[in-house]
PDB file of C-alpha atoms and ligand atoms in Angstrom:
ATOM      1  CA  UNK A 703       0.000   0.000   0.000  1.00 46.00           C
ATOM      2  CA  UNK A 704       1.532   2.986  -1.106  1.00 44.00           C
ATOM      3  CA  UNK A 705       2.067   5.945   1.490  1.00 45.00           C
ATOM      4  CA  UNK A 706       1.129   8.488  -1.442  1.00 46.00           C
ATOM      5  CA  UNK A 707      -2.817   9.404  -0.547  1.00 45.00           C
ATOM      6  CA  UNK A 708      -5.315  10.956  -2.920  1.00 46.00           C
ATOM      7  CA  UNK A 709      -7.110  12.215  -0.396  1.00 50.00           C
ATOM      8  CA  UNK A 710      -8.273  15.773  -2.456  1.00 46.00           C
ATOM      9  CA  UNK A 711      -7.827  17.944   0.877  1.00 46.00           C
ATOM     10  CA  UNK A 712      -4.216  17.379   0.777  1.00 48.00           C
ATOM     11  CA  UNK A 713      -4.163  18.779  -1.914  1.00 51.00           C
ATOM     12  CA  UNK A 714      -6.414  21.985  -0.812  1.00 47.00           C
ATOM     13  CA  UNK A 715      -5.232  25.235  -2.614  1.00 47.00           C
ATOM     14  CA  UNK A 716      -3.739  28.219  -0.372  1.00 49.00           C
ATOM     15  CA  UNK A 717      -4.679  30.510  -2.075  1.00 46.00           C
ATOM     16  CA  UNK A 718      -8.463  31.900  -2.793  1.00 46.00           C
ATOM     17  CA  UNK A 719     -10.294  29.880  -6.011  1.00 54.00           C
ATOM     18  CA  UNK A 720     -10.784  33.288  -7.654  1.00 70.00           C
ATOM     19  CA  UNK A 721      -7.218  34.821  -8.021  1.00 82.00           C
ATOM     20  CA  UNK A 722      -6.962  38.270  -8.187  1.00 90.00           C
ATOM     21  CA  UNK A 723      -5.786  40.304 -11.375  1.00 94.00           C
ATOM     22  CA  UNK A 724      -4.322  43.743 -11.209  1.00 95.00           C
ATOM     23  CA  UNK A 725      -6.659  46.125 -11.916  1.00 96.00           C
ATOM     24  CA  UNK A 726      -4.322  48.042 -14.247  1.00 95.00           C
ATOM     25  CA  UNK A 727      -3.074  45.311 -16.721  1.00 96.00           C
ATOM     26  CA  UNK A 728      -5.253  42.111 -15.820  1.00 94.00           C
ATOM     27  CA  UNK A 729      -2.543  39.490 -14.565  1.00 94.00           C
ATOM     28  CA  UNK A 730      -3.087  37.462 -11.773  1.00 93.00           C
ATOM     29  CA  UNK A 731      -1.764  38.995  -8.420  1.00 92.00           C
ATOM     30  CA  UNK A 732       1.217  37.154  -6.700  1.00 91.00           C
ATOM     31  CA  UNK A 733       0.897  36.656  -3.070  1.00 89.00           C
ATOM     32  CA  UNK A 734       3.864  37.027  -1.352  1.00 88.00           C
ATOM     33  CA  UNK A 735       5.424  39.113   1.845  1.00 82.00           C
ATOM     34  CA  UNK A 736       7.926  41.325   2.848  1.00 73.00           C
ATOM     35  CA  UNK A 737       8.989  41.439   6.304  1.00 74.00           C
ATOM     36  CA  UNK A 738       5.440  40.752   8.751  1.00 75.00           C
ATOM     37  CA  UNK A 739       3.458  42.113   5.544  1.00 80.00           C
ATOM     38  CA  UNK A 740       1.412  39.601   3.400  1.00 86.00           C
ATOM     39  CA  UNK A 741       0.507  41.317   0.302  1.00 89.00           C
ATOM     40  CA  UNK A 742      -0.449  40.714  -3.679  1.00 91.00           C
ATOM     41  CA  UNK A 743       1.467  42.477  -6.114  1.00 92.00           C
ATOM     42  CA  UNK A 744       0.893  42.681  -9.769  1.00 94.00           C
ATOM     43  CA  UNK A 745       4.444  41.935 -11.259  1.00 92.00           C
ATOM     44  CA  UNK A 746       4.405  44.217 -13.816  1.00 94.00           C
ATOM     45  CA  UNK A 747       4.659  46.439 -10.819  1.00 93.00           C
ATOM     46  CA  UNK A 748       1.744  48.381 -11.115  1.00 95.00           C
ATOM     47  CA  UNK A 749       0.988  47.865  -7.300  1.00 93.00           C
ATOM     48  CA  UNK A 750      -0.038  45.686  -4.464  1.00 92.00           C
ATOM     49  CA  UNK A 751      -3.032  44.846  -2.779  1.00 93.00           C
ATOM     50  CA  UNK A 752      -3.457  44.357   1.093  1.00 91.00           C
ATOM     51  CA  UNK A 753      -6.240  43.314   3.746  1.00 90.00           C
ATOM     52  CA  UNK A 754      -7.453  45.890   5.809  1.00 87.00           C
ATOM     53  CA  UNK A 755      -6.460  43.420   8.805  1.00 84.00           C
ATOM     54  CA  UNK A 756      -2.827  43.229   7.305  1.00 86.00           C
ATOM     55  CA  UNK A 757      -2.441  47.017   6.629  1.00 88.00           C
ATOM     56  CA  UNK A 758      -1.726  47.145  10.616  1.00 84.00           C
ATOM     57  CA  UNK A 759       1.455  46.005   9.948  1.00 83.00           C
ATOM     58  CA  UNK A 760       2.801  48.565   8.079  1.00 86.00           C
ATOM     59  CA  UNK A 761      -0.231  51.897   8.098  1.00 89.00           C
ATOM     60  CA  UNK A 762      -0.167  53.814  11.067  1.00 87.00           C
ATOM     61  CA  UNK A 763      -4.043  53.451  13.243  1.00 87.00           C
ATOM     62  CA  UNK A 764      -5.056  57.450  12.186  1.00 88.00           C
ATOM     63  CA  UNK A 765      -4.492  56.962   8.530  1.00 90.00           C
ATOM     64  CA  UNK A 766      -6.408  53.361   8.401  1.00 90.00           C
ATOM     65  CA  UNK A 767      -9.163  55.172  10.190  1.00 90.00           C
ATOM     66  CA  UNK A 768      -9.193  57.835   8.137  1.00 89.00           C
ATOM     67  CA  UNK A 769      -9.026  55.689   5.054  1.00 91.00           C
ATOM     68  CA  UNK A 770     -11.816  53.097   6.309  1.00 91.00           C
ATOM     69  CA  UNK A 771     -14.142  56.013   7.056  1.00 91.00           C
ATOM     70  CA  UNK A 772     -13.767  57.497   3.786  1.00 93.00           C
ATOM     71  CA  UNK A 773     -13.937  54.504   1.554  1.00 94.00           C
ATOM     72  CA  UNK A 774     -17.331  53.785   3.131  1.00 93.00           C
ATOM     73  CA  UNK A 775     -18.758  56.852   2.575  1.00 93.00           C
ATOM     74  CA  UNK A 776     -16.809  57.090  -0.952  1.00 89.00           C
ATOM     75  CA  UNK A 777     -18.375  57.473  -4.367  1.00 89.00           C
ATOM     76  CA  UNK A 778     -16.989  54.099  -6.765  1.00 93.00           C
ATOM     77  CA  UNK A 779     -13.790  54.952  -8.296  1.00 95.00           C
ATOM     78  CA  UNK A 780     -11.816  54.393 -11.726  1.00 96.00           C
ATOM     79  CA  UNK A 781     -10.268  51.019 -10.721  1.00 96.00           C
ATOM     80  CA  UNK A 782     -12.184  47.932 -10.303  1.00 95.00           C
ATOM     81  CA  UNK A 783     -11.355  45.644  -7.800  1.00 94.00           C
ATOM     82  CA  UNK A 784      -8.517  42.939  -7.746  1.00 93.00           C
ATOM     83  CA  UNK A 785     -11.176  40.210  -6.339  1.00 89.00           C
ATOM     84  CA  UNK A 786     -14.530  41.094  -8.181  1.00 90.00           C
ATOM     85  CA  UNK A 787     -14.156  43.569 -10.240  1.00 91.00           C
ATOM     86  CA  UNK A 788     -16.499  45.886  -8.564  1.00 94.00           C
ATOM     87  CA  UNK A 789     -15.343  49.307  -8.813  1.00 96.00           C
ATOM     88  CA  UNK A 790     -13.266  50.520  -5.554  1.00 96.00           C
ATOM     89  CA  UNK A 791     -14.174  53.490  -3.453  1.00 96.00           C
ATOM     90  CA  UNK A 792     -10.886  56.178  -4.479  1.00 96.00           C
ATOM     91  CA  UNK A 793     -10.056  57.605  -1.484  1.00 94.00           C
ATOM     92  CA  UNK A 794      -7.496  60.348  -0.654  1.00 92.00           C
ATOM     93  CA  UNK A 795      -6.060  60.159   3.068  1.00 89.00           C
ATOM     94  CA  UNK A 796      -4.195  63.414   4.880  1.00 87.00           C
ATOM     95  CA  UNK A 797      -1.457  61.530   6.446  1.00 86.00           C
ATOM     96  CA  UNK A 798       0.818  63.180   9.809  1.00 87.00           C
ATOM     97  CA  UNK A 799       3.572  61.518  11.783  1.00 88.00           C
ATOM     98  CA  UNK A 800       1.665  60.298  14.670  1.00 87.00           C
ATOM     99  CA  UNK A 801      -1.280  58.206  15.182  1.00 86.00           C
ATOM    100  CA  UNK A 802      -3.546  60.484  17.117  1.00 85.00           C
ATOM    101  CA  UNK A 803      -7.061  60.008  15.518  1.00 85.00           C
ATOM    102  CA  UNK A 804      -7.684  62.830  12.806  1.00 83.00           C
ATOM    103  CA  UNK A 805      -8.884  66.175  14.563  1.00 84.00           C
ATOM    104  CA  UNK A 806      -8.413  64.598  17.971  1.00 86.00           C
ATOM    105  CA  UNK A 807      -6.345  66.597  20.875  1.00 88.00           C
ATOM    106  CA  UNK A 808      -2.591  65.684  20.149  1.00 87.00           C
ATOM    107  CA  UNK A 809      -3.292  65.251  16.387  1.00 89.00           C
ATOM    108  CA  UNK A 810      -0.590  67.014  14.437  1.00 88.00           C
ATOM    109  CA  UNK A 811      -0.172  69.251  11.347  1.00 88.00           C
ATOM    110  CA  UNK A 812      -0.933  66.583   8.010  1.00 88.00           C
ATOM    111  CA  UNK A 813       2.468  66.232   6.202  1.00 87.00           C
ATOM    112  CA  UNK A 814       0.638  65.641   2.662  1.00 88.00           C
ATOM    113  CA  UNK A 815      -2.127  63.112   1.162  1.00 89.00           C
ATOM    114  CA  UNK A 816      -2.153  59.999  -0.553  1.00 89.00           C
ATOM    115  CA  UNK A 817      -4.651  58.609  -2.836  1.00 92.00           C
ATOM    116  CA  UNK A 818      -5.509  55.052  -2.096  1.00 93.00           C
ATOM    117  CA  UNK A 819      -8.516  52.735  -3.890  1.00 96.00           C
ATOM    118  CA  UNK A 820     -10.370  50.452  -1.011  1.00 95.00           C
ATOM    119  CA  UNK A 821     -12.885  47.335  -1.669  1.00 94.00           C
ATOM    120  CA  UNK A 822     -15.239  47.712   0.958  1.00 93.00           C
ATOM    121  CA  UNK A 823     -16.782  45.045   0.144  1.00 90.00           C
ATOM    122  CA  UNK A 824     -13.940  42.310   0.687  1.00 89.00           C
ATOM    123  CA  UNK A 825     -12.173  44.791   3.099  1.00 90.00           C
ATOM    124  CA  UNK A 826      -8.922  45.289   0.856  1.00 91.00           C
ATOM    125  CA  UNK A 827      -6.660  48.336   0.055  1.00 93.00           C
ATOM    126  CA  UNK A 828      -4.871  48.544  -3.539  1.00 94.00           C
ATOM    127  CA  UNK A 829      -1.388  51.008  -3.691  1.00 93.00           C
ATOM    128  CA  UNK A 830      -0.664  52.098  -7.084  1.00 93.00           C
ATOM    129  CA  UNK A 831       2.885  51.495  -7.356  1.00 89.00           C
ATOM    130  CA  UNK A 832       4.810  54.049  -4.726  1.00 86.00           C
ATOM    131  CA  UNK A 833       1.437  54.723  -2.674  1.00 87.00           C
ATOM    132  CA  UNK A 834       2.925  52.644   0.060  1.00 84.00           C
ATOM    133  CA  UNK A 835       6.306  54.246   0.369  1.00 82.00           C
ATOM    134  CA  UNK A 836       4.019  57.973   0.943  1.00 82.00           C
ATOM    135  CA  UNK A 837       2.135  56.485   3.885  1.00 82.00           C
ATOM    136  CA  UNK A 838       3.859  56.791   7.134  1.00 82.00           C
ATOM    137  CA  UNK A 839       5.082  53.750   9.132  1.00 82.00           C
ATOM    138  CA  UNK A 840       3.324  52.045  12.330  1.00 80.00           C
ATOM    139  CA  UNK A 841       4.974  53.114  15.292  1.00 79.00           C
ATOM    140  CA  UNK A 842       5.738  51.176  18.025  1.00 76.00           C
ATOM    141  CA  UNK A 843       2.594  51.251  20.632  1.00 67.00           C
ATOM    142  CA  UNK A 844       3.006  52.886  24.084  1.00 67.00           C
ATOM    143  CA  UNK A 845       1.972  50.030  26.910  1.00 72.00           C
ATOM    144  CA  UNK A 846      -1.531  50.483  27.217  1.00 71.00           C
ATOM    145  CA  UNK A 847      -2.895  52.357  30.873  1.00 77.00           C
ATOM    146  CA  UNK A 848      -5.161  50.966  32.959  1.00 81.00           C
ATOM    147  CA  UNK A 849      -8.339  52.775  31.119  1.00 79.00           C
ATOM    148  CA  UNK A 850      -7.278  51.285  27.831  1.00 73.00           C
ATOM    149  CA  UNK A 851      -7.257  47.784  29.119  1.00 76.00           C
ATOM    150  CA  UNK A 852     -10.777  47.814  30.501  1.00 77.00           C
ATOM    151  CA  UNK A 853     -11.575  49.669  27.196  1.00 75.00           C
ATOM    152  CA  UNK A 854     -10.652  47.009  25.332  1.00 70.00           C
ATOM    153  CA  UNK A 855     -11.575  44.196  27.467  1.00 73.00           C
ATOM    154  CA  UNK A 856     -15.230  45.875  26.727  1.00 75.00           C
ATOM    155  CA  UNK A 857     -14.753  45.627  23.218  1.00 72.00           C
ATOM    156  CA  UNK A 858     -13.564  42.247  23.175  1.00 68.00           C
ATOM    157  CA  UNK A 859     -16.600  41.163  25.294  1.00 71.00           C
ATOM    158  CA  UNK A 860     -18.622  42.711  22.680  1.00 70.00           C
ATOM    159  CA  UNK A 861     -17.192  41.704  19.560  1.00 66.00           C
ATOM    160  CA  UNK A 862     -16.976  37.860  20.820  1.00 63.00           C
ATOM    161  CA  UNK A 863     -20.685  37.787  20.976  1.00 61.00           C
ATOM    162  CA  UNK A 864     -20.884  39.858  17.348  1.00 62.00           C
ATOM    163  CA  UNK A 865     -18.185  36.987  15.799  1.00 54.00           C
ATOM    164  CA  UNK A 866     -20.625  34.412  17.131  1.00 56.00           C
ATOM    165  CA  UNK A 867     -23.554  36.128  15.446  1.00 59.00           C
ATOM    166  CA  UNK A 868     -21.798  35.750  12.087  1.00 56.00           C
ATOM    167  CA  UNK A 869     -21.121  32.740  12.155  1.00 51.00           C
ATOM    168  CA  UNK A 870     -22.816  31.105   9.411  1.00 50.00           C
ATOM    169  CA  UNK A 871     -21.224  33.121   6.584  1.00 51.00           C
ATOM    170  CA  UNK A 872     -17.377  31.001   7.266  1.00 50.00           C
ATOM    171  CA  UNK A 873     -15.612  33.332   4.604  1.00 50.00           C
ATOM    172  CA  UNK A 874     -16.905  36.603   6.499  1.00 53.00           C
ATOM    173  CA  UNK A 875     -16.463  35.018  10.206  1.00 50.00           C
ATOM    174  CA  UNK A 876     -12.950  34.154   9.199  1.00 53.00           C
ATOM    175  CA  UNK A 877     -12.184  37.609   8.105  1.00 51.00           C
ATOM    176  CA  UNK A 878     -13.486  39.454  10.971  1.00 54.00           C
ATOM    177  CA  UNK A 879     -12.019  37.033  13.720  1.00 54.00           C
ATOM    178  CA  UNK A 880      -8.582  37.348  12.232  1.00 56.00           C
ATOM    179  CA  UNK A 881      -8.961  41.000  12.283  1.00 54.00           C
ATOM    180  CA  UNK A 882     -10.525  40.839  15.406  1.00 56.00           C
ATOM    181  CA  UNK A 883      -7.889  39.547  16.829  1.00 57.00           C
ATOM    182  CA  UNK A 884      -5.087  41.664  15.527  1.00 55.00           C
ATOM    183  CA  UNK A 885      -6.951  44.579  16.853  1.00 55.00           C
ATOM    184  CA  UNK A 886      -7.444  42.875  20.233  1.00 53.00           C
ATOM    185  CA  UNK A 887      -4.007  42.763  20.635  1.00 53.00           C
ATOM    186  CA  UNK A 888      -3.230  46.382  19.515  1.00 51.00           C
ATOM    187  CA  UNK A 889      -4.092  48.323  21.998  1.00 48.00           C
ATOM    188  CA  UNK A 890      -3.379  51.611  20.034  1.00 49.00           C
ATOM    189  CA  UNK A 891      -5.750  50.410  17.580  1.00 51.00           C
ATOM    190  CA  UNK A 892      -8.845  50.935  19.850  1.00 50.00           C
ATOM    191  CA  UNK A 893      -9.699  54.539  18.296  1.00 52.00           C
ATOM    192  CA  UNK A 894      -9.489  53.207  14.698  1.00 49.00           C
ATOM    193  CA  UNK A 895     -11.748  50.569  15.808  1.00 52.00           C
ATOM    194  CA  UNK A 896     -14.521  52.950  16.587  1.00 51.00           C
ATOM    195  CA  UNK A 897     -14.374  53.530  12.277  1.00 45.00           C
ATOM    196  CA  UNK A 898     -12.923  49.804  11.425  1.00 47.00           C
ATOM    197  CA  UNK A 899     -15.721  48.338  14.099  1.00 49.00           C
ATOM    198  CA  UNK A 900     -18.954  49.139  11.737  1.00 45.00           C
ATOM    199  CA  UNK A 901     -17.530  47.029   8.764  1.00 46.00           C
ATOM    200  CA  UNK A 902     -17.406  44.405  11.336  1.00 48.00           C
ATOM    201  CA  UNK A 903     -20.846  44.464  12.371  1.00 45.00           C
ATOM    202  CA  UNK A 904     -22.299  44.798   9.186  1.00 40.00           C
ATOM    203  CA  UNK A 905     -21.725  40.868   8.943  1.00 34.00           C
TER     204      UNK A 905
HETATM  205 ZN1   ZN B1341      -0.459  45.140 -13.456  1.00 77.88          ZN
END
């Protein structure tokens, strides 16, 4: 009896059914990472694509806020998206230094914009080539005080029941646990979870 199985799960793919294409030239995205950051990238280099719950490795919490908040409310754009060719929401984001939510006490002077397209619907940012390198880096986050822990032990309460609730869709839970998660653990992400948190709950 041979040790080689056929069992088709093996087998399973990694990556999604439906590949994505660049929305530029058409070719199917690689997926591949650099450092902590999972990303597609079209490799005629016309840009990248990243999940909202990755872009916390690299954005800093203001400017995903900011960019979240006005995808949502965003008129469709000239790109269609990598994963269903719906049109994105083209966005342009005022990005600063620190990661003080926009017009918030502390927030300082914006150092420029960038121009980002966003899929609401699958919860994924495209970067023309070069987009990326204008956004400003996460910074480390500050241990979190006493207020912020309860704070987010709150929201974790709450959210656990809300993950539950959306359950049956396993794509959608998947998606919103693993971001979920990454926020839970981010304590400086609680204020960009006040925008990020309404995509969640409209699962
Ligand atoms: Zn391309």
């Amino acid at each position: 009896m041979s040790a080689v199985t056929s069992d088709p799960s093996i087998h399973r793919p990694s990556v999604p059914v439906s590949l994505p294409h660049c929305p530029v030239c058409g070719v199917e995205l690689q997926l591949g990472s650099s450092g902590p950051l999972d990303c597609w990238s079209c490799t005629a280099g016309h840009g990248l694509a990243m999940t909202l719950s990755e872009s916390y490795e690299r954005l800093q919490e203001d400017e995903i806020a900011l960019l979240w908040q006005r995808a949502r409310a965003g008129e469709p754009g000239p790109l269609s998206s990598p994963f269903d060719g719906r049109p994105m929401a083209r966005v342009t984001v005022d990005v600063d230094a620190d990661e003080v939510p926009e017009g918030q006490p502390g927030d300082g002077a914006n150092s420029g914009t960038v121009v980002v397209d966003v899929d609401v619907a699958n919860q994924f940012v495209w970067f023309d080539a070069g987009e990326l390198d204008e956004l400003p880096t996460d910074l480390a986050d500050p241990e979190p005080t006493p207020e912020q822990l309860a704070a987010e032990a709150e929201i974790v309460a709450r959210f656990g029941a809300e993950i539950e609730a959306a359950g049956e869709e396993r794509e959608s839970h998947e998606l919103s646990e693993r971001l979920y998660r990454r926020v839970a653990r981010h304590p400086g992400a609680l204020g960009a979870l006040d925008n990020v948190g309404r995509a969640l709950t409209a699962y």
